Short mmCIF file of C-alpha atoms in Angstrom, two decimals:
data_model
loop_
_atom_site.label_atom_id
_atom_site.label_comp_id
_atom_site.label_asym_id
_atom_site.label_seq_id
_atom_site.Cartn_x
_atom_site.Cartn_y
_atom_site.Cartn_z
CA MET A 1 -36.26 34.39 30.43
CA ILE A 2 -35.62 38.05 31.17
CA LEU A 3 -32.92 39.90 29.25
CA ARG A 4 -32.12 42.61 31.74
CA ASP A 5 -30.52 46.02 31.17
CA VAL A 6 -30.22 46.03 27.40
CA GLU A 7 -30.40 48.77 24.78
CA VAL A 8 -33.35 48.43 22.39
CA ASP A 9 -33.74 50.84 19.46
CA GLY A 10 -31.40 53.29 21.19
CA ARG A 11 -33.22 53.12 24.54
CA PRO A 12 -30.85 52.08 27.35
CA GLY A 13 -31.73 50.19 30.52
CA VAL A 14 -34.57 48.18 28.99
CA ASP A 15 -35.68 44.68 30.04
CA VAL A 16 -37.11 42.10 27.62
CA ARG A 17 -39.28 39.15 28.63
CA ILE A 18 -39.15 36.06 26.43
CA GLU A 19 -41.89 33.45 26.59
CA ARG A 20 -42.57 30.43 24.36
CA GLY A 21 -39.85 31.42 21.92
CA GLY A 22 -41.07 34.96 21.33
CA ILE A 23 -40.73 38.47 22.75
CA ALA A 24 -43.58 38.88 25.23
CA GLN A 25 -42.83 42.20 26.91
CA ILE A 26 -40.42 45.14 26.69
CA GLY A 27 -40.19 47.51 29.63
CA ARG A 28 -38.29 48.38 32.76
CA GLY A 29 -38.10 46.60 36.08
CA LEU A 30 -39.05 43.22 34.66
CA ARG A 31 -37.90 40.29 36.78
CA GLY A 32 -38.05 36.52 36.58
CA PRO A 33 -36.35 33.36 37.82
CA ASP A 34 -34.13 33.07 34.72
CA GLU A 35 -32.30 36.27 33.88
CA LEU A 36 -29.45 37.23 31.57
CA ASP A 37 -27.74 40.50 32.44
CA GLY A 38 -27.10 42.48 29.26
CA GLN A 39 -24.90 45.00 31.11
CA GLY A 40 -26.13 47.81 28.89
CA GLY A 41 -25.32 46.12 25.57
CA ALA A 42 -27.52 46.48 22.52
CA LEU A 43 -30.13 43.83 21.78
CA ILE A 44 -30.69 43.49 18.02
CA PRO A 45 -32.37 40.90 15.81
CA GLY A 46 -30.17 37.94 15.05
CA LEU A 47 -28.09 38.28 11.92
CA VAL A 48 -28.94 36.42 8.70
CA ASP A 49 -26.44 35.06 6.18
CA HIS A 50 -28.45 35.10 2.95
CA HIS A 51 -25.94 33.05 0.89
CA ILE A 52 -23.70 30.38 2.41
CA HIS A 53 -22.55 26.83 1.58
CA LEU A 54 -22.72 24.80 4.78
CA PHE A 55 -21.15 21.53 3.66
CA GLY A 56 -18.32 23.43 1.96
CA LEU A 57 -17.72 25.45 5.10
CA ALA A 58 -17.66 22.29 7.21
CA ALA A 59 -15.26 20.58 4.78
CA ARG A 60 -12.96 23.60 4.84
CA ALA A 61 -12.20 22.89 8.50
CA ASP A 62 -10.39 19.69 7.43
CA SER A 63 -8.67 21.29 4.44
CA VAL A 64 -5.38 22.97 3.70
CA VAL A 65 -6.47 26.59 3.33
CA LEU A 66 -4.36 28.89 1.19
CA ASP A 67 -5.24 32.12 2.99
CA GLY A 68 -2.17 34.35 3.00
CA VAL A 69 -0.34 32.35 0.32
CA THR A 70 0.78 34.71 -2.45
CA ASP A 71 3.40 32.89 -4.51
CA ALA A 72 4.59 29.50 -5.73
CA ARG A 73 7.11 29.12 -2.92
CA GLY A 74 4.47 29.69 -0.28
CA PHE A 75 2.10 27.28 -2.03
CA ALA A 76 4.70 24.53 -2.11
CA ALA A 77 5.62 25.12 1.52
CA ARG A 78 1.98 24.92 2.63
CA ILE A 79 1.50 21.62 0.79
CA GLU A 80 4.78 20.11 1.98
CA THR A 81 4.04 20.96 5.61
CA THR A 82 0.74 19.10 5.36
CA LEU A 83 2.23 16.03 3.67
CA VAL A 84 4.61 15.48 6.56
CA GLU A 85 1.60 15.04 8.85
CA ARG A 86 -0.23 12.52 6.64
CA PRO A 87 0.73 9.00 5.56
CA PRO A 88 1.45 8.20 1.91
CA GLY A 89 -1.74 7.62 -0.04
CA ALA A 90 -3.83 9.85 2.19
CA TRP A 91 -6.18 12.38 0.67
CA VAL A 92 -5.22 16.03 0.98
CA ARG A 93 -7.92 18.63 0.24
CA VAL A 94 -6.66 22.14 -0.56
CA THR A 95 -8.90 25.19 -0.98
CA GLY A 96 -8.50 28.78 -2.10
CA TYR A 97 -6.14 28.48 -5.08
CA HIS A 98 -5.89 31.26 -7.67
CA GLU A 99 -3.66 31.72 -10.71
CA THR A 100 -1.97 34.70 -9.08
CA ILE A 101 -0.31 32.26 -6.65
CA ALA A 102 1.57 30.02 -9.07
CA GLY A 103 -0.03 30.28 -12.50
CA GLN A 104 -2.38 27.76 -14.09
CA LEU A 105 -2.32 24.65 -11.90
CA THR A 106 -2.14 21.22 -13.55
CA ARG A 107 -1.97 17.55 -12.70
CA ALA A 108 1.75 17.46 -13.53
CA ALA A 109 2.55 20.36 -11.22
CA LEU A 110 0.75 18.64 -8.33
CA ASP A 111 2.59 15.37 -9.10
CA ASP A 112 5.87 17.21 -8.62
CA LEU A 113 4.72 18.58 -5.27
CA ALA A 114 2.98 15.46 -3.95
CA PRO A 115 3.88 12.25 -5.77
CA ALA A 116 2.89 9.95 -2.88
CA HIS A 117 -0.39 11.53 -1.73
CA ARG A 118 -3.79 11.96 -3.34
CA VAL A 119 -4.19 15.71 -3.66
CA ARG A 120 -7.13 17.75 -4.90
CA VAL A 121 -7.00 21.52 -5.05
CA GLN A 122 -10.10 23.69 -5.32
CA HIS A 123 -9.97 26.96 -7.21
CA GLN A 124 -10.97 30.05 -5.25
CA THR A 125 -14.16 30.35 -7.30
CA GLY A 126 -15.26 26.86 -6.27
CA ALA A 127 -15.82 25.98 -9.94
CA LEU A 128 -12.69 23.91 -10.61
CA TRP A 129 -10.86 21.03 -8.93
CA VAL A 130 -7.31 20.09 -9.96
CA LEU A 131 -6.20 16.56 -9.05
CA ASN A 132 -2.80 14.90 -9.14
CA SER A 133 -2.29 11.49 -10.75
CA LEU A 134 -2.85 9.40 -7.62
CA ALA A 135 -6.07 11.25 -6.90
CA TRP A 136 -7.25 10.92 -10.49
CA ALA A 137 -6.56 7.17 -10.45
CA SER A 138 -8.93 6.84 -7.50
CA LEU A 139 -11.88 8.07 -9.55
CA GLY A 140 -14.20 6.20 -11.84
CA PRO A 141 -13.42 5.61 -15.53
CA GLU A 142 -16.02 8.07 -16.81
CA PRO A 143 -15.23 11.63 -15.73
CA PRO A 144 -18.08 14.11 -16.20
CA PRO A 145 -18.41 16.47 -19.17
CA GLY A 146 -16.04 19.42 -19.01
CA SER A 147 -13.24 17.48 -17.35
CA ASP A 148 -9.69 17.37 -18.68
CA PRO A 149 -7.80 14.28 -17.45
CA ASP A 150 -4.50 15.42 -18.95
CA LYS A 151 -4.58 18.60 -16.90
CA GLY A 152 -6.28 16.93 -13.94
CA TRP A 153 -9.22 19.33 -14.15
CA LEU A 154 -12.78 18.70 -12.98
CA TRP A 155 -15.14 21.57 -13.82
CA ARG A 156 -18.34 22.06 -11.78
CA ALA A 157 -18.17 18.44 -10.67
CA ASP A 158 -18.65 18.64 -6.89
CA ALA A 159 -21.59 16.22 -6.78
CA TRP A 160 -19.86 13.70 -9.05
CA LEU A 161 -16.64 13.95 -7.04
CA ARG A 162 -18.47 13.38 -3.75
CA GLY A 163 -20.08 10.29 -5.23
CA GLN A 164 -16.71 8.94 -6.29
CA LEU A 165 -14.97 9.55 -2.99
CA ALA A 166 -17.87 8.76 -0.64
CA PRO A 167 -16.08 10.59 2.16
CA ASP A 168 -17.27 10.68 5.73
CA PRO A 169 -19.33 13.85 5.95
CA PRO A 170 -17.63 16.58 7.98
CA PRO A 171 -19.30 17.46 11.29
CA LEU A 172 -21.65 20.44 11.20
CA ALA A 173 -21.69 21.25 14.92
CA PRO A 174 -18.38 23.16 14.89
CA ILE A 175 -19.59 25.55 12.20
CA GLY A 176 -23.03 25.84 13.77
CA GLY A 177 -21.39 26.95 17.00
CA LYS A 178 -19.02 29.29 15.23
CA LEU A 179 -21.81 30.97 13.30
CA ALA A 180 -23.86 31.32 16.48
CA GLY A 181 -20.87 33.03 18.06
CA TYR A 182 -21.11 35.67 15.33
CA GLY A 183 -24.73 36.39 16.26
CA ILE A 184 -26.19 34.56 13.25
CA THR A 185 -29.65 33.07 13.80
CA ALA A 186 -30.67 32.19 10.22
CA LEU A 187 -28.89 30.80 7.16
CA THR A 188 -29.76 30.37 3.50
CA ASP A 189 -27.74 27.59 1.93
CA ALA A 190 -27.29 28.53 -1.73
CA SER A 191 -25.92 25.23 -3.05
CA VAL A 192 -27.32 24.13 -6.40
CA THR A 193 -26.37 20.51 -5.59
CA THR A 194 -28.67 20.18 -2.57
CA ASP A 195 -30.82 17.09 -2.98
CA ALA A 196 -33.19 15.20 -0.68
CA ALA A 197 -30.35 13.35 1.06
CA SER A 198 -28.22 16.40 1.80
CA ALA A 199 -31.31 18.38 2.82
CA ALA A 200 -32.26 15.59 5.23
CA ARG A 201 -28.82 15.72 6.79
CA LEU A 202 -29.05 19.46 7.31
CA ALA A 203 -32.53 19.05 8.77
CA GLU A 204 -31.28 16.44 11.22
CA ALA A 205 -28.37 18.66 12.22
CA HIS A 206 -30.87 21.42 12.98
CA ARG A 207 -33.11 19.11 15.01
CA GLU A 208 -30.13 17.89 17.04
CA GLY A 209 -28.88 21.42 17.67
CA ALA A 210 -25.69 21.03 15.66
CA LEU A 211 -27.01 23.78 13.39
CA PRO A 212 -29.18 25.83 15.74
CA GLN A 213 -29.89 28.50 13.12
CA ARG A 214 -33.14 28.55 11.16
CA LEU A 215 -32.43 27.08 7.72
CA THR A 216 -33.58 27.94 4.21
CA LEU A 217 -32.30 25.71 1.41
CA MET A 218 -31.94 26.45 -2.28
CA SER A 219 -31.60 23.63 -4.78
CA GLY A 220 -31.37 23.04 -8.49
CA ALA A 221 -34.10 20.41 -8.46
CA PRO A 222 -37.44 20.07 -6.64
CA LEU A 223 -37.20 20.00 -2.87
CA GLU A 224 -39.85 19.44 -0.21
CA ALA A 225 -39.82 21.04 3.22
CA PRO A 226 -40.24 18.70 6.21
CA ALA A 227 -43.44 18.89 8.21
CA ASP A 228 -41.61 19.99 11.35
CA GLY A 229 -40.11 23.06 9.67
CA ALA A 230 -36.51 21.96 10.14
CA PHE A 231 -35.84 23.90 6.96
CA ALA A 232 -37.76 26.09 4.54
CA VAL A 233 -37.45 25.69 0.79
CA GLY A 234 -35.88 28.70 -0.90
CA PRO A 235 -35.46 29.69 -4.55
CA VAL A 236 -34.39 27.41 -7.35
CA LYS A 237 -30.68 28.04 -7.91
CA VAL A 238 -29.40 28.59 -11.45
CA LEU A 239 -25.64 28.34 -11.73
CA LEU A 240 -24.14 30.12 -14.75
CA ASP A 241 -20.65 29.85 -16.18
CA ASP A 242 -19.52 32.67 -18.45
CA ALA A 243 -17.66 30.25 -20.73
CA ASP A 244 -20.72 28.04 -21.30
CA LEU A 245 -23.86 30.15 -21.03
CA PRO A 246 -27.20 28.47 -21.79
CA ASP A 247 -29.50 29.38 -24.64
CA LEU A 248 -31.92 32.17 -23.72
CA ASP A 249 -34.99 30.03 -24.38
CA ASP A 250 -33.54 27.22 -22.27
CA PHE A 251 -32.86 29.67 -19.45
CA ALA A 252 -36.41 30.99 -19.65
CA ASP A 253 -37.68 27.41 -19.47
CA ARG A 254 -35.70 26.88 -16.27
CA ILE A 255 -37.41 29.91 -14.78
CA GLY A 256 -40.74 28.45 -15.86
CA GLY A 257 -39.83 25.17 -14.17
CA ALA A 258 -39.23 27.01 -10.92
CA ARG A 259 -42.61 28.68 -11.23
CA SER A 260 -44.26 25.27 -11.58
CA GLN A 261 -42.80 24.45 -8.16
CA GLY A 262 -44.12 27.71 -6.75
CA ARG A 263 -40.57 28.95 -6.20
CA ALA A 264 -38.55 32.04 -6.92
CA VAL A 265 -35.25 31.91 -8.84
CA ALA A 266 -31.75 32.81 -7.65
CA VAL A 267 -29.13 33.19 -10.37
CA HIS A 268 -25.37 33.06 -9.88
CA CYS A 269 -24.13 36.22 -11.63
CA VAL A 270 -20.47 37.12 -11.23
CA THR A 271 -19.68 38.56 -14.66
CA ALA A 272 -21.34 41.20 -16.81
CA GLY A 273 -22.13 38.53 -19.42
CA GLU A 274 -23.91 36.34 -16.90
CA LEU A 275 -25.91 39.31 -15.66
CA ALA A 276 -26.90 40.40 -19.17
CA LEU A 277 -28.23 36.94 -20.01
CA THR A 278 -30.05 36.73 -16.68
CA LEU A 279 -31.79 40.05 -17.19
CA ALA A 280 -32.84 38.98 -20.68
CA ALA A 281 -34.20 35.70 -19.32
CA PHE A 282 -36.26 37.45 -16.65
CA GLU A 283 -37.54 39.89 -19.28
CA SER A 284 -38.64 36.90 -21.36
CA ALA A 285 -40.03 34.64 -18.65
CA GLY A 286 -41.16 37.30 -16.22
CA ALA A 287 -39.78 38.14 -12.80
CA ARG A 288 -41.64 37.76 -9.52
CA PRO A 289 -41.04 38.84 -5.92
CA GLY A 290 -38.26 36.79 -4.39
CA ASP A 291 -36.18 36.46 -7.57
CA ARG A 292 -32.54 37.17 -6.82
CA ILE A 293 -29.18 37.98 -8.34
CA GLU A 294 -26.51 36.14 -6.35
CA HIS A 295 -23.18 38.00 -5.99
CA GLY A 296 -23.61 40.78 -8.54
CA GLY A 297 -19.85 40.69 -8.98
CA VAL A 298 -20.02 43.04 -11.95
CA ILE A 299 -23.08 45.27 -12.42
CA PRO A 300 -22.67 47.88 -15.16
CA ARG A 301 -24.40 51.14 -14.29
CA ALA A 302 -26.76 50.73 -17.24
CA ALA A 303 -28.12 47.50 -15.70
CA ILE A 304 -29.24 49.11 -12.44
CA ALA A 305 -32.46 50.53 -13.86
CA GLN A 306 -33.35 47.15 -15.35
CA LEU A 307 -32.75 45.43 -12.00
CA LYS A 308 -35.12 47.93 -10.41
CA ALA A 309 -37.75 47.58 -13.13
CA LEU A 310 -37.75 43.79 -12.81
CA GLY A 311 -37.98 43.95 -9.01
CA LEU A 312 -34.88 41.80 -8.53
CA THR A 313 -32.93 41.62 -5.29
CA VAL A 314 -29.12 41.57 -5.25
CA VAL A 315 -27.54 39.33 -2.61
CA THR A 316 -23.95 40.50 -2.37
CA GLN A 317 -20.80 39.73 -0.38
CA PRO A 318 -19.03 42.90 0.83
CA ALA A 319 -16.18 40.84 2.29
CA PHE A 320 -14.92 40.12 -1.24
CA VAL A 321 -13.91 43.78 -1.44
CA ARG A 322 -11.58 43.24 1.49
CA GLU A 323 -10.37 39.72 0.74
CA ARG A 324 -9.96 39.96 -3.06
CA GLY A 325 -9.93 43.69 -3.63
CA ASP A 326 -6.19 44.02 -4.16
CA ARG A 327 -6.35 41.46 -6.95
CA TYR A 328 -9.34 43.24 -8.50
CA LEU A 329 -7.44 46.52 -8.45
CA ALA A 330 -4.48 44.88 -10.19
CA GLN A 331 -6.39 42.88 -12.79
CA VAL A 332 -9.71 44.60 -13.54
CA ASP A 333 -9.85 47.45 -16.04
CA PRO A 334 -10.01 50.70 -14.04
CA ALA A 335 -13.05 51.72 -16.09
CA GLU A 336 -14.91 48.63 -14.79
CA GLN A 337 -13.80 48.76 -11.17
CA PRO A 338 -16.77 50.95 -10.10
CA ASP A 339 -19.05 48.08 -11.24
CA LEU A 340 -17.57 45.60 -8.73
CA TYR A 341 -19.84 44.44 -5.89
CA ARG A 342 -22.03 47.51 -5.97
CA CYS A 343 -24.01 48.46 -2.90
CA ALA A 344 -24.80 52.16 -2.37
CA SER A 345 -25.76 52.81 -6.01
CA LEU A 346 -28.19 49.88 -5.97
CA ARG A 347 -29.82 51.04 -2.75
CA THR A 348 -30.10 54.60 -4.04
CA ALA A 349 -31.87 53.31 -7.15
CA GLY A 350 -34.33 51.31 -5.03
CA VAL A 351 -32.85 47.87 -5.73
CA PRO A 352 -33.08 45.69 -2.59
CA VAL A 353 -29.64 44.58 -1.40
CA ALA A 354 -28.96 41.82 1.13
CA GLY A 355 -25.68 40.84 2.77
CA SER A 356 -24.10 37.41 2.88
CA SER A 357 -20.76 35.64 3.06
CA ASP A 358 -20.64 32.98 0.30
CA ALA A 359 -18.57 31.04 2.86
CA PRO A 360 -16.36 29.07 2.51
CA TYR A 361 -15.29 31.27 -0.42
CA ALA A 362 -15.07 34.29 1.89
CA SER A 363 -15.08 34.74 5.64
CA PRO A 364 -18.33 33.62 7.32
CA ASP A 365 -18.02 36.50 9.81
CA PRO A 366 -20.88 38.94 9.06
CA TRP A 367 -19.18 41.69 11.06
CA ALA A 368 -16.29 41.56 8.59
CA GLY A 369 -18.83 42.02 5.82
CA ILE A 370 -20.44 44.94 7.65
CA ALA A 371 -17.06 46.62 8.09
CA ALA A 372 -16.22 46.08 4.42
CA ALA A 373 -19.53 47.58 3.29
CA ILE A 374 -18.80 50.67 5.37
CA GLU A 375 -15.13 51.11 4.47
CA ARG A 376 -14.61 49.40 1.06
CA ARG A 377 -10.98 48.77 2.10
CA THR A 378 -8.81 45.95 0.77
CA LEU A 379 -6.39 43.91 2.86
CA ALA A 380 -3.64 46.30 1.79
CA GLY A 381 -5.71 49.26 2.98
CA ARG A 382 -6.57 50.54 -0.48
CA THR A 383 -10.04 51.76 -1.42
CA LEU A 384 -12.15 49.91 -3.98
CA GLY A 385 -15.35 51.61 -5.06
CA ALA A 386 -15.54 54.48 -2.59
CA ALA A 387 -18.87 55.58 -4.10
CA GLU A 388 -20.38 52.23 -3.07
CA ARG A 389 -19.81 52.78 0.65
CA VAL A 390 -22.90 52.70 2.86
CA ASP A 391 -23.32 54.03 6.37
CA ALA A 392 -23.10 51.72 9.37
CA ALA A 393 -26.85 51.42 9.89
CA ALA A 394 -27.41 50.43 6.26
CA ALA A 395 -24.55 47.91 6.38
CA LEU A 396 -26.05 46.22 9.44
CA ALA A 397 -29.54 46.30 7.95
CA MET A 398 -28.40 44.13 5.02
CA TYR A 399 -27.93 41.29 7.53
CA LEU A 400 -31.15 41.88 9.48
CA THR A 401 -33.76 41.14 6.82
CA ALA A 402 -35.80 37.94 6.95
CA PRO A 403 -34.54 34.94 4.97
CA ALA A 404 -37.73 34.95 2.91
CA GLU A 405 -37.33 38.68 2.15
CA PRO A 406 -33.65 39.49 1.61
CA GLY A 407 -33.18 43.20 1.13
CA GLY A 408 -36.58 43.95 2.65
CA SER A 409 -37.35 45.82 5.84
CA PRO A 410 -34.94 45.00 8.69
CA ARG A 411 -36.45 42.94 11.49
CA ARG A 412 -36.88 44.70 14.84
CA VAL A 413 -36.86 43.76 18.50
CA ALA A 414 -40.59 44.09 19.17
CA VAL A 415 -43.32 42.40 21.17
CA GLY A 416 -44.67 39.45 19.21
CA ALA A 417 -41.49 38.92 17.19
CA PRO A 418 -39.59 35.62 17.44
CA ALA A 419 -36.83 35.74 20.02
CA ASP A 420 -34.06 35.26 17.44
CA LEU A 421 -31.67 37.77 18.95
CA CYS A 422 -28.09 38.97 19.14
CA LEU A 423 -26.97 40.57 22.39
CA LEU A 424 -23.92 42.80 22.12
CA LYS A 425 -21.45 43.78 24.82
CA VAL A 426 -21.77 47.49 24.06
CA PRO A 427 -24.40 49.95 22.79
CA LEU A 428 -25.10 49.70 19.08
CA GLN A 429 -23.48 52.98 18.08
CA GLU A 430 -20.25 51.88 19.73
CA ALA A 431 -20.41 48.45 18.10
CA LEU A 432 -20.88 49.92 14.62
CA ALA A 433 -17.96 52.28 15.08
CA THR A 434 -15.66 49.24 15.05
CA PRO A 435 -17.69 46.21 13.87
CA SER A 436 -16.34 42.98 15.35
CA ALA A 437 -17.68 39.55 16.27
CA GLU A 438 -15.81 39.94 19.55
CA LEU A 439 -18.58 42.32 20.63
CA VAL A 440 -21.23 39.57 20.57
CA ARG A 441 -22.20 38.55 24.12
CA ALA A 442 -24.93 35.99 23.38
CA THR A 443 -27.09 34.63 20.57
CA LEU A 444 -30.63 33.31 21.01
CA VAL A 445 -32.79 31.31 18.60
CA GLY A 446 -36.39 30.92 19.65
CA GLY A 447 -35.50 32.30 23.06
CA ARG A 448 -32.82 29.67 23.66
CA VAL A 449 -29.19 30.69 24.13
CA VAL A 450 -27.17 28.97 21.39
CA GLY A 451 -23.99 31.02 21.39
#
């Protein structure tokens, strides 16, 4: 294939020859039987989402999503509208709830809203499910530790809940196509619950083209990559909860267990407490290249030097500034607001920073994340952490690093590189002036057009 009349590294009017899945030649006047006219648009490496939850994103498509719901009346209206469309007894899955909508949600409150349907509501953090009585009665007699039947609460029980419900798995092709439309060519699934069965399903979806992106999978337990490379094995995921933090020695042992598998460690750190324990554990057990802090929701300034000294990478989600920033401004102590989802200060200190979505808990659109990293604007147009803004080139670069090296050197369009590419409709400078997925013309993985 010839990609004709594209901009490469700021050079307009360039042609790119692709052969056997890689970039074979870059020049002018190249011709071939199979050509794609770039019409002067920029050709950049395909984007990488370094932290996503693929099954959750697929399930969200069949869920009642609470985006835009801000109060109890709106919550009730969204639920009631859905119930009209579903027969009594049907399951209704709701995502994106937060206490700012209608206070602490309980089983009794859901019974009042939906007495004839089986309803389960997921908290915006993904950590908690709240079930009504009909839904709870459908589960087994032994709820997992941390559950509260009286309140209808299931805490960190996704795997157990899936086993109880045995639902038909949601199709992955729609999200694979959607992500390709954003210019994404590689994904790192950061789910701690990934096991051999779910990994095999993702691998098959990749082989069939439903998920055309290159896949890297985290897991909480050992995982083996298939011989055909349908996915690569990523770090061992450690999921922390601020209310129930592990003993330091136990945490260090988990890191040692990952080392015995030859794997790095990725730790879920949203709060300052979780980060403090994580840094102590890496000090005790030793950090190695590839170890990661997921989210970095709160990073006190004093912790930045320790992150640098340990060689840890921070994989952040700039879109949270836009999507949740107004709530942070209302609820977080002003003295701590500069610590939220840091970016520029980490980069200045030499801490590698990679971009991601954490979808379905934020938008999977990387261009929305790029815009948020540049502007640090909330939905209401307010600024959160102006000092953490980065320029457009740096924002894009966070999504251009290789899955195995998040926060490393951005990949480039160069001879010999894999033809995992994103072709834009306009030159790069114009695209970064107003980042938008609508500016993506085509996406290629291994030289094949997938979006």
